[in-house]
Amino acid sequence: MAEAPREPGWYRLTETGWVPVDATVAEAEIGAGGGWDLMHVKTAAMAETPLF
């Protein structure tokens, strides 16, 4: 099995491994009701950033 990506961003799992997907493309797919095969990676630093 392909190792999960470590860099932040959107990814799609293919037969050859994880492929980066442009954020605009990923958001458009999700907005249209698709994107079930996408994964959004956040780093620990991003997760600790306060929202307010």
CSV table of N, CA and C in Angstrom, one decimal:
chain,number,residue,atom,x,y,z
A,1,MET,N,0.8,-1.2,0.0
A,1,MET,CA,0.0,0.0,0.0
A,1,MET,C,0.9,1.2,0.0
A,2,ALA,N,0.4,2.3,-0.7
A,2,ALA,CA,1.2,3.5,-0.8
A,2,ALA,C,1.2,4.2,0.6
A,3,GLU,N,2.3,4.8,0.9
A,3,GLU,CA,2.5,5.5,2.1
A,3,GLU,C,1.7,6.9,2.0
A,4,ALA,N,1.0,7.3,3.0
A,4,ALA,CA,0.3,8.6,3.0
A,4,ALA,C,1.3,9.8,2.8
A,5,PRO,N,0.8,10.8,2.1
A,5,PRO,CA,1.7,12.0,1.9
A,5,PRO,C,1.9,12.7,3.2
A,6,ARG,N,3.0,13.4,3.3
A,6,ARG,CA,3.4,14.1,4.5
A,6,ARG,C,3.3,15.6,4.3
A,7,GLU,N,3.2,16.1,3.1
A,7,GLU,CA,3.1,17.5,2.8
A,7,GLU,C,1.7,17.9,2.8
A,8,PRO,N,1.3,19.1,3.2
A,8,PRO,CA,0.0,19.6,3.2
A,8,PRO,C,-0.6,19.8,1.8
A,9,GLY,N,-1.9,19.6,1.7
A,9,GLY,CA,-2.5,19.7,0.4
A,9,GLY,C,-3.5,18.7,0.1
A,10,TRP,N,-4.1,18.7,-1.1
A,10,TRP,CA,-5.1,17.7,-1.5
A,10,TRP,C,-4.4,16.6,-2.4
A,11,TYR,N,-4.9,15.4,-2.2
A,11,TYR,CA,-4.3,14.2,-2.9
A,11,TYR,C,-5.3,13.3,-3.3
A,12,ARG,N,-5.0,12.5,-4.4
A,12,ARG,CA,-5.9,11.4,-4.8
A,12,ARG,C,-5.0,10.2,-4.9
A,13,LEU,N,-5.6,9.1,-4.4
A,13,LEU,CA,-4.9,7.8,-4.5
A,13,LEU,C,-5.1,7.1,-5.9
A,14,THR,N,-4.0,6.8,-6.6
A,14,THR,CA,-4.1,6.1,-7.9
A,14,THR,C,-3.4,4.8,-7.8
A,15,GLU,N,-3.4,4.1,-8.9
A,15,GLU,CA,-2.7,2.8,-8.9
A,15,GLU,C,-1.2,2.9,-8.6
A,16,THR,N,-0.6,4.1,-9.0
A,16,THR,CA,0.8,4.3,-8.8
A,16,THR,C,1.2,5.0,-7.5
A,17,GLY,N,0.2,5.4,-6.7
A,17,GLY,CA,0.4,6.1,-5.4
A,17,GLY,C,-0.4,7.4,-5.3
A,18,TRP,N,0.0,8.2,-4.4
A,18,TRP,CA,-0.7,9.5,-4.1
A,18,TRP,C,-0.3,10.5,-5.1
A,19,VAL,N,-1.3,11.2,-5.7
A,19,VAL,CA,-1.0,12.2,-6.7
A,19,VAL,C,-1.6,13.6,-6.1
A,20,PRO,N,-0.8,14.6,-6.1
A,20,PRO,CA,-1.3,15.9,-5.7
A,20,PRO,C,-2.4,16.5,-6.6
A,21,VAL,N,-3.4,17.1,-6.0
A,21,VAL,CA,-4.5,17.7,-6.7
A,21,VAL,C,-4.6,19.2,-6.4
A,22,ASP,N,-4.7,20.0,-7.4
A,22,ASP,CA,-4.8,21.5,-7.1
A,22,ASP,C,-6.0,21.8,-6.2
A,23,ALA,N,-5.8,22.7,-5.3
A,23,ALA,CA,-6.9,23.0,-4.3
A,23,ALA,C,-8.1,23.5,-5.0
A,24,THR,N,-8.0,24.2,-6.0
A,24,THR,CA,-9.2,24.7,-6.8
A,24,THR,C,-9.9,23.6,-7.4
A,25,VAL,N,-9.2,22.7,-8.0
A,25,VAL,CA,-9.8,21.5,-8.6
A,25,VAL,C,-10.5,20.6,-7.6
A,26,ALA,N,-9.9,20.4,-6.4
A,26,ALA,CA,-10.5,19.6,-5.4
A,26,ALA,C,-11.7,20.2,-4.8
A,27,GLU,N,-11.7,21.5,-4.6
A,27,GLU,CA,-12.9,22.2,-4.0
A,27,GLU,C,-14.0,22.2,-5.0
A,28,ALA,N,-13.7,22.3,-6.3
A,28,ALA,CA,-14.7,22.3,-7.4
A,28,ALA,C,-15.4,20.9,-7.4
A,29,GLU,N,-14.6,19.9,-7.3
A,29,GLU,CA,-15.1,18.5,-7.3
A,29,GLU,C,-16.0,18.3,-6.1
A,30,ILE,N,-15.6,18.7,-5.0
A,30,ILE,CA,-16.4,18.5,-3.8
A,30,ILE,C,-17.7,19.3,-3.8
A,31,GLY,N,-17.6,20.6,-4.4
A,31,GLY,CA,-18.7,21.4,-4.5
A,31,GLY,C,-19.8,20.8,-5.4
A,32,ALA,N,-19.3,20.1,-6.4
A,32,ALA,CA,-20.2,19.4,-7.4
A,32,ALA,C,-20.8,18.1,-6.9
A,33,GLY,N,-20.4,17.7,-5.6
A,33,GLY,CA,-20.9,16.5,-5.1
A,33,GLY,C,-20.0,15.3,-5.3
A,34,GLY,N,-18.8,15.5,-5.8
A,34,GLY,CA,-17.8,14.4,-6.0
A,34,GLY,C,-16.7,14.5,-5.1
A,35,GLY,N,-15.5,14.1,-5.5
A,35,GLY,CA,-14.3,14.2,-4.7
A,35,GLY,C,-14.2,13.2,-3.6
A,36,TRP,N,-15.0,12.1,-3.7
A,36,TRP,CA,-14.9,11.1,-2.6
A,36,TRP,C,-13.6,10.4,-2.6
A,37,ASP,N,-12.8,10.5,-3.6
A,37,ASP,CA,-11.5,9.8,-3.6
A,37,ASP,C,-10.4,10.8,-3.2
A,38,LEU,N,-10.7,12.0,-2.7
A,38,LEU,CA,-9.7,12.9,-2.3
A,38,LEU,C,-9.4,12.9,-0.9
A,39,MET,N,-8.2,13.3,-0.5
A,39,MET,CA,-7.8,13.3,0.9
A,39,MET,C,-7.1,14.7,1.1
A,40,HIS,N,-7.4,15.4,2.2
A,40,HIS,CA,-6.8,16.7,2.5
A,40,HIS,C,-5.8,16.4,3.7
A,41,VAL,N,-4.6,16.7,3.5
A,41,VAL,CA,-3.5,16.6,4.5
A,41,VAL,C,-3.2,17.9,5.1
A,42,LYS,N,-3.2,17.9,6.4
A,42,LYS,CA,-2.8,19.1,7.2
A,42,LYS,C,-1.6,18.7,8.0
A,43,THR,N,-0.7,19.6,8.3
A,43,THR,CA,0.4,19.4,9.1
A,43,THR,C,0.1,19.7,10.6
A,44,ALA,N,0.9,19.2,11.5
A,44,ALA,CA,0.6,19.4,12.9
A,44,ALA,C,0.6,21.0,13.2
A,45,ALA,N,1.5,21.7,12.5
A,45,ALA,CA,1.5,23.2,12.7
A,45,ALA,C,0.2,23.8,12.3
A,46,MET,N,-0.4,23.3,11.2
A,46,MET,CA,-1.7,23.8,10.7
A,46,MET,C,-2.8,23.5,11.7
A,47,ALA,N,-2.7,22.3,12.3
A,47,ALA,CA,-3.8,21.9,13.2
A,47,ALA,C,-3.8,22.7,14.5
A,48,GLU,N,-2.6,23.2,14.9
A,48,GLU,CA,-2.5,24.0,16.1
A,48,GLU,C,-2.7,25.4,15.9
A,49,THR,N,-2.9,25.9,14.7
A,49,THR,CA,-3.1,27.3,14.5
A,49,THR,C,-4.5,27.7,14.9
A,50,PRO,N,-4.6,28.7,15.9
A,50,PRO,CA,-6.0,29.1,16.4
A,50,PRO,C,-6.8,29.7,15.2
A,51,LEU,N,-8.1,29.5,15.3
A,51,LEU,CA,-9.0,30.0,14.2
A,51,LEU,C,-9.4,31.4,14.6
A,52,PHE,N,-9.2,31.9,15.8
A,52,PHE,CA,-9.6,33.3,16.2
A,52,PHE,C,-8.5,34.0,17.0
